[in-house]
XYZ file of C-alpha atoms in Angstrom:
308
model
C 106.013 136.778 129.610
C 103.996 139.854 128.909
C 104.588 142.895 131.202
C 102.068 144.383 133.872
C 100.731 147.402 131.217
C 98.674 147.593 128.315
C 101.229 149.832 126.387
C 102.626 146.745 124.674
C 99.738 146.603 122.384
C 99.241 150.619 121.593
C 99.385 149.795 118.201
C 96.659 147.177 118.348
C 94.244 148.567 120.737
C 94.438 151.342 118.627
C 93.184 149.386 115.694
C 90.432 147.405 118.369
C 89.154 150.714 119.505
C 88.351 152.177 116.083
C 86.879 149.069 114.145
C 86.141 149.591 110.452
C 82.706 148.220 109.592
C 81.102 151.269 111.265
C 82.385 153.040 108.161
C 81.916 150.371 106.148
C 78.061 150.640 107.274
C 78.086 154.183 106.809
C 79.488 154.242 102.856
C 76.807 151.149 102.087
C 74.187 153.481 103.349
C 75.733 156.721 101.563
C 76.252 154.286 97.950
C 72.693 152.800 98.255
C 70.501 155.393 99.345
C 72.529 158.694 97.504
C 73.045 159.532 93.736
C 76.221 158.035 93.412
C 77.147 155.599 90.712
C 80.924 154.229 92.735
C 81.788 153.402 95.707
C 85.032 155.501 94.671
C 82.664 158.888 94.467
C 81.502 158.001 98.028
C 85.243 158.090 99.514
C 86.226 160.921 97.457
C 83.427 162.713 99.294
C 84.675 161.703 102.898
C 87.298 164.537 103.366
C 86.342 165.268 107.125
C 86.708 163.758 110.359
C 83.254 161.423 111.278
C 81.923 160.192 114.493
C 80.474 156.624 114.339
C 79.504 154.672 117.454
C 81.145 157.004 119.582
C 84.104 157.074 118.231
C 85.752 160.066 115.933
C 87.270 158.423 112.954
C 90.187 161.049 111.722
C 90.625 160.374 107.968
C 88.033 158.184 106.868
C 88.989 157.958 103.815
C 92.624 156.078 104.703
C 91.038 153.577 106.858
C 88.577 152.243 104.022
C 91.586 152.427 101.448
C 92.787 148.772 102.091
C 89.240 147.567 101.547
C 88.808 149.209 98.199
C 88.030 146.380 96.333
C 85.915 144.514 98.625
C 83.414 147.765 98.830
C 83.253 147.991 95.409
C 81.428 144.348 95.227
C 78.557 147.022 96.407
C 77.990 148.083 93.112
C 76.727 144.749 91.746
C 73.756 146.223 93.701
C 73.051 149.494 91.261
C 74.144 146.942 88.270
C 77.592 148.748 87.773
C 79.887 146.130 88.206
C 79.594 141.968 88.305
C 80.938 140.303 91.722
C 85.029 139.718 91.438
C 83.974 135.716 92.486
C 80.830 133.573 92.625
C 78.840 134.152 95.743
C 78.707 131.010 98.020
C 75.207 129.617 98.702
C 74.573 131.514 102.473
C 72.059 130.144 104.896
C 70.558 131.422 108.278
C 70.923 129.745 111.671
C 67.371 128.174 110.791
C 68.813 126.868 107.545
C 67.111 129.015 105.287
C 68.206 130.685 102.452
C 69.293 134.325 103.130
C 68.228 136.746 100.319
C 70.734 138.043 97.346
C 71.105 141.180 99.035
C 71.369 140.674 102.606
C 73.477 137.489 101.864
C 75.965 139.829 99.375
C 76.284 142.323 102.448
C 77.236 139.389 104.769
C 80.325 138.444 102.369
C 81.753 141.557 101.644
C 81.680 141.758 105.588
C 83.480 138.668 106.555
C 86.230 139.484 103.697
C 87.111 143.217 105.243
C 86.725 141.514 108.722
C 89.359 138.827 107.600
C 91.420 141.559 106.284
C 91.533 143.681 109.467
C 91.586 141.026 112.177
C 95.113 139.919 110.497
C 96.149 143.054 110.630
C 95.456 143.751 114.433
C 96.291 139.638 114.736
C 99.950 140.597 113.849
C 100.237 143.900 115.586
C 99.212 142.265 119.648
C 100.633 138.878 118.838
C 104.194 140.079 118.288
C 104.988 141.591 121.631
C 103.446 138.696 123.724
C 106.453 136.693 123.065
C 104.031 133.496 122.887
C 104.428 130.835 120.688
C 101.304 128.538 121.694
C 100.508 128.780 117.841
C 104.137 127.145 116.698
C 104.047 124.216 118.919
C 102.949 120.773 119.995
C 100.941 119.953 123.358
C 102.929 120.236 126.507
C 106.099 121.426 124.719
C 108.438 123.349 127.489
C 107.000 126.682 126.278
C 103.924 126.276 127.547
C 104.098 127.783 130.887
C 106.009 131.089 129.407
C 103.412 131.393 126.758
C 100.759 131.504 129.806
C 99.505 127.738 129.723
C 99.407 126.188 132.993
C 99.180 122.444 133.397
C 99.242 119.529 130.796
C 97.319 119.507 127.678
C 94.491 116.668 126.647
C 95.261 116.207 123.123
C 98.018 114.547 121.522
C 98.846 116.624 118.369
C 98.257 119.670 116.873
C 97.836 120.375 113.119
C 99.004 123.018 110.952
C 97.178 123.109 107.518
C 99.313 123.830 104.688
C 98.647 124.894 100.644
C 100.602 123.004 97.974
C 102.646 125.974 97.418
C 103.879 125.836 101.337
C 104.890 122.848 102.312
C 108.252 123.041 100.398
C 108.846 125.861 103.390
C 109.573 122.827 105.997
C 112.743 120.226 105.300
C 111.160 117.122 107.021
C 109.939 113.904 106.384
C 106.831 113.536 104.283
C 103.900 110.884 103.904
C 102.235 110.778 100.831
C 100.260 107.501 100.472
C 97.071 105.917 99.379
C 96.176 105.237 102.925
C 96.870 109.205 104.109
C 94.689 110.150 100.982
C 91.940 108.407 102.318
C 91.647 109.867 105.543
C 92.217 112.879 107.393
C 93.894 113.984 110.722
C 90.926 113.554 112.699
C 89.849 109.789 111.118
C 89.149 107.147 113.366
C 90.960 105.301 113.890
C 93.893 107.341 112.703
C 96.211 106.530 109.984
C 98.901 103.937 111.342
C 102.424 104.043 111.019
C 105.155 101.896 112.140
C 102.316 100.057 113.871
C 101.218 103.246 116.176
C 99.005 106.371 115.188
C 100.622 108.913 113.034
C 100.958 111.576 116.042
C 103.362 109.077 117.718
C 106.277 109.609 115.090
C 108.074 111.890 114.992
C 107.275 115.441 113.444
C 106.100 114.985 109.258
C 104.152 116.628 106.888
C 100.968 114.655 105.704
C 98.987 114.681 102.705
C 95.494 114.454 103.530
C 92.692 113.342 102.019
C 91.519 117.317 102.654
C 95.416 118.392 101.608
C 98.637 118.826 103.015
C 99.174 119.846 106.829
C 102.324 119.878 109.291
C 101.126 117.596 112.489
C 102.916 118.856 115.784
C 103.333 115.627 117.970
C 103.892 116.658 121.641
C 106.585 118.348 122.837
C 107.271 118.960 119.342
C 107.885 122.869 117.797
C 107.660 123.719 114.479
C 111.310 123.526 112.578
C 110.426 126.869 111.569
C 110.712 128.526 115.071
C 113.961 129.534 116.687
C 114.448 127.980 120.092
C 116.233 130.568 121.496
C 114.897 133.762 120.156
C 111.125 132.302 119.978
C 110.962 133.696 116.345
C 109.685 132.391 113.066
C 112.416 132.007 110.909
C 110.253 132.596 107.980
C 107.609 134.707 109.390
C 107.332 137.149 106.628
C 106.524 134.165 104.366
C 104.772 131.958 106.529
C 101.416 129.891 105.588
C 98.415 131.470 105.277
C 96.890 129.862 108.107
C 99.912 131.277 110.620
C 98.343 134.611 109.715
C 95.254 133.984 110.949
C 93.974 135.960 114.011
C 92.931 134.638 117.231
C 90.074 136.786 116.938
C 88.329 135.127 114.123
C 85.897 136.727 111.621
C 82.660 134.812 112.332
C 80.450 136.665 110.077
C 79.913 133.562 107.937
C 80.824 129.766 108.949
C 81.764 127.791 106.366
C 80.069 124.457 106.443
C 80.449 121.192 104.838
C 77.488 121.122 102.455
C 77.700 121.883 99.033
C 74.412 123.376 96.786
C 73.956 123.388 92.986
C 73.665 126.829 91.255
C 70.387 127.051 88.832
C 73.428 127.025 85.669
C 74.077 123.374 87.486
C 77.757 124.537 89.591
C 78.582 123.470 92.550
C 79.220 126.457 95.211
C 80.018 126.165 98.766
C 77.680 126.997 101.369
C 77.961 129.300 104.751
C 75.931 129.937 107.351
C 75.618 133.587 108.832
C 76.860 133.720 112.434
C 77.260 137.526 112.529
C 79.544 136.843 115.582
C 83.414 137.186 116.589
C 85.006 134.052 118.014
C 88.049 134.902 120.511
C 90.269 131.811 121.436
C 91.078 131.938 124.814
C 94.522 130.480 124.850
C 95.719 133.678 123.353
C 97.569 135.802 126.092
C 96.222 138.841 124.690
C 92.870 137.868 124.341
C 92.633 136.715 127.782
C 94.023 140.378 128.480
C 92.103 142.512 126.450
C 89.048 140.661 126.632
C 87.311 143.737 127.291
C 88.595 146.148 124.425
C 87.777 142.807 122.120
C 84.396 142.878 123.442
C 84.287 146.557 122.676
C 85.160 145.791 119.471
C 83.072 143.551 118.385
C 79.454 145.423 119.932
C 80.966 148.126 117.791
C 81.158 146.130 114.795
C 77.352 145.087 115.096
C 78.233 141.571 116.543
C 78.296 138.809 119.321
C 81.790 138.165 120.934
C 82.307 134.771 122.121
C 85.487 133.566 123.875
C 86.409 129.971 122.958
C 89.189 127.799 124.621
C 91.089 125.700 121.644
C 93.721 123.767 123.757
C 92.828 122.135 126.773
């Protein structure tokens, strides 16, 4: 259970309450509009304390280390550099293109988002002692994790890279039929004459890859009953670090566009927004300093439930 203070999460409100793309802002404005020819000549020059939004940023300079690289896709503007990866074909809410520029801005915005979110992700997740994340619907740690009554659905999925799934000693399904379909198919895949979520815990490959499927009551093999610790947490999938304040600069959609060289690329659509899942104990606690956070950061919070 989480206690009756705030001072659980000093490390992460500290991180909420002084975002980073005000800075980020500032050095795109300093790059584009000064005489300098790197991004690294703009932090060099940001020896002193700045006030953004409010807030006095100490060392500048140290907070925008860690995004380096992404900042430095800024200098495809001035011609100085080519982008590290293709640029994904980015729409507006409308469905219209968004321009080069704008749309380059937007990416470089949802990577140093993605980047800080999992860092303040890890730092207020850890002391709520919840575990909503490892386990199936209406498992008995439910209540102490903050979720009151019985859930609707009837699995929960856990996406997993090639390189992960050897992280989990269970029972796998790797068939034609599970390569034609997906966890959310229907009708589901079938086995032993009932839907897949009615067996017992497995890892399926998909037709859209592999992923761990949580039936309920089920927790994943990887958390430790009694301590309510992940037994592998400092090499646990990708998608375990993922906040519960998600990055929703850009949305990745399901359409694909063709490139004028004839590639494929992926396309997004800009959302300029931060999506908050509500199950999350400290979102539903801090739901104010993750408001704050986002206004500060130039966009729209919206609080989402994900289990119901």
């Amino acid at each position: 259970m989480i206690a009756d203070d705030d001072t659980i999460f000093e490390q992460g409100l500290s991180r909420l309450r002084k975002p980073v793309l005000p800075l980020v802002n500032m050095v795109q404005f300093l790059y584009l509009t000064g005489p300098f020819e790197t991004i690294k000549v703009v932090l060099g020059s940001l020896t002193k304390a700045v006030e953004l939004e409010g807030v006095l940023y100490d060392n500048p300079q140290q907070l925008l280390k860690p995004y380096t690289s992404f900042l430095r896709e800024f200098e495809v503007i001035k011609g100085k550099k080519k982008l590290s990866a293709a640029l994904p074909f980015i729409i507006n809410e409308k469905e219209e293109p968004v321009a080069k520029r704008p749309a380059l801005e937007l990416w470089i915005k949802q990577q140093i988002l993605s980047r800080e979110l999992e860092i303040i992700n890890s730092l207020l997740c850890g002391p709520c002692g919840c575990v909503l994340c490892c386990t199936g619907p209406n498992s008995r740690f439910d209540e102490a994790s903050g979720f009151k009554g019985r859930m609707k659905q009837e699995f929960f999925e856990i996406p997993l890279g090639d390189n992960e799934i050897d992280l989990f000693d269970i029972s796998r399904v790797d068939t034609a039929e599970s390569r034609a379909l997906t966890a959310r198919s229907n009708p589901p895949l079938q086995l032993g004459q009932a839907p897949f979520y009615k067996n017992e815990m497995t890892l399926f490959h998909w037709e859209n890859g592999w992923s761990l499927i949580l039936p309920e009551g089920s927790i994943c093999p990887r958390l430790a009953p009694d301590t309510k610790r992940c037994t592998v947490y400092d090499n646990r999938p990708e998608v375990c670090r993922k906040p519960q304040i998600f990055p929703y600069v850009l949305e990745k959609t399901p359409d694909i566009a063709k490139r004028s060289d004839g590639a494929l690329i992926p396309v997004f659509m800009a959302r300029n927004k931060i999506l908050a899942v509500w199950d999350c104990p400290y979102v539903r606690r801090l739901q104010h300093e993750i408001g704050a956070y986002a206004e500060m950061s130039g966009l729209e919070p919206i609080f989402k439930k994900s289990k119901t």
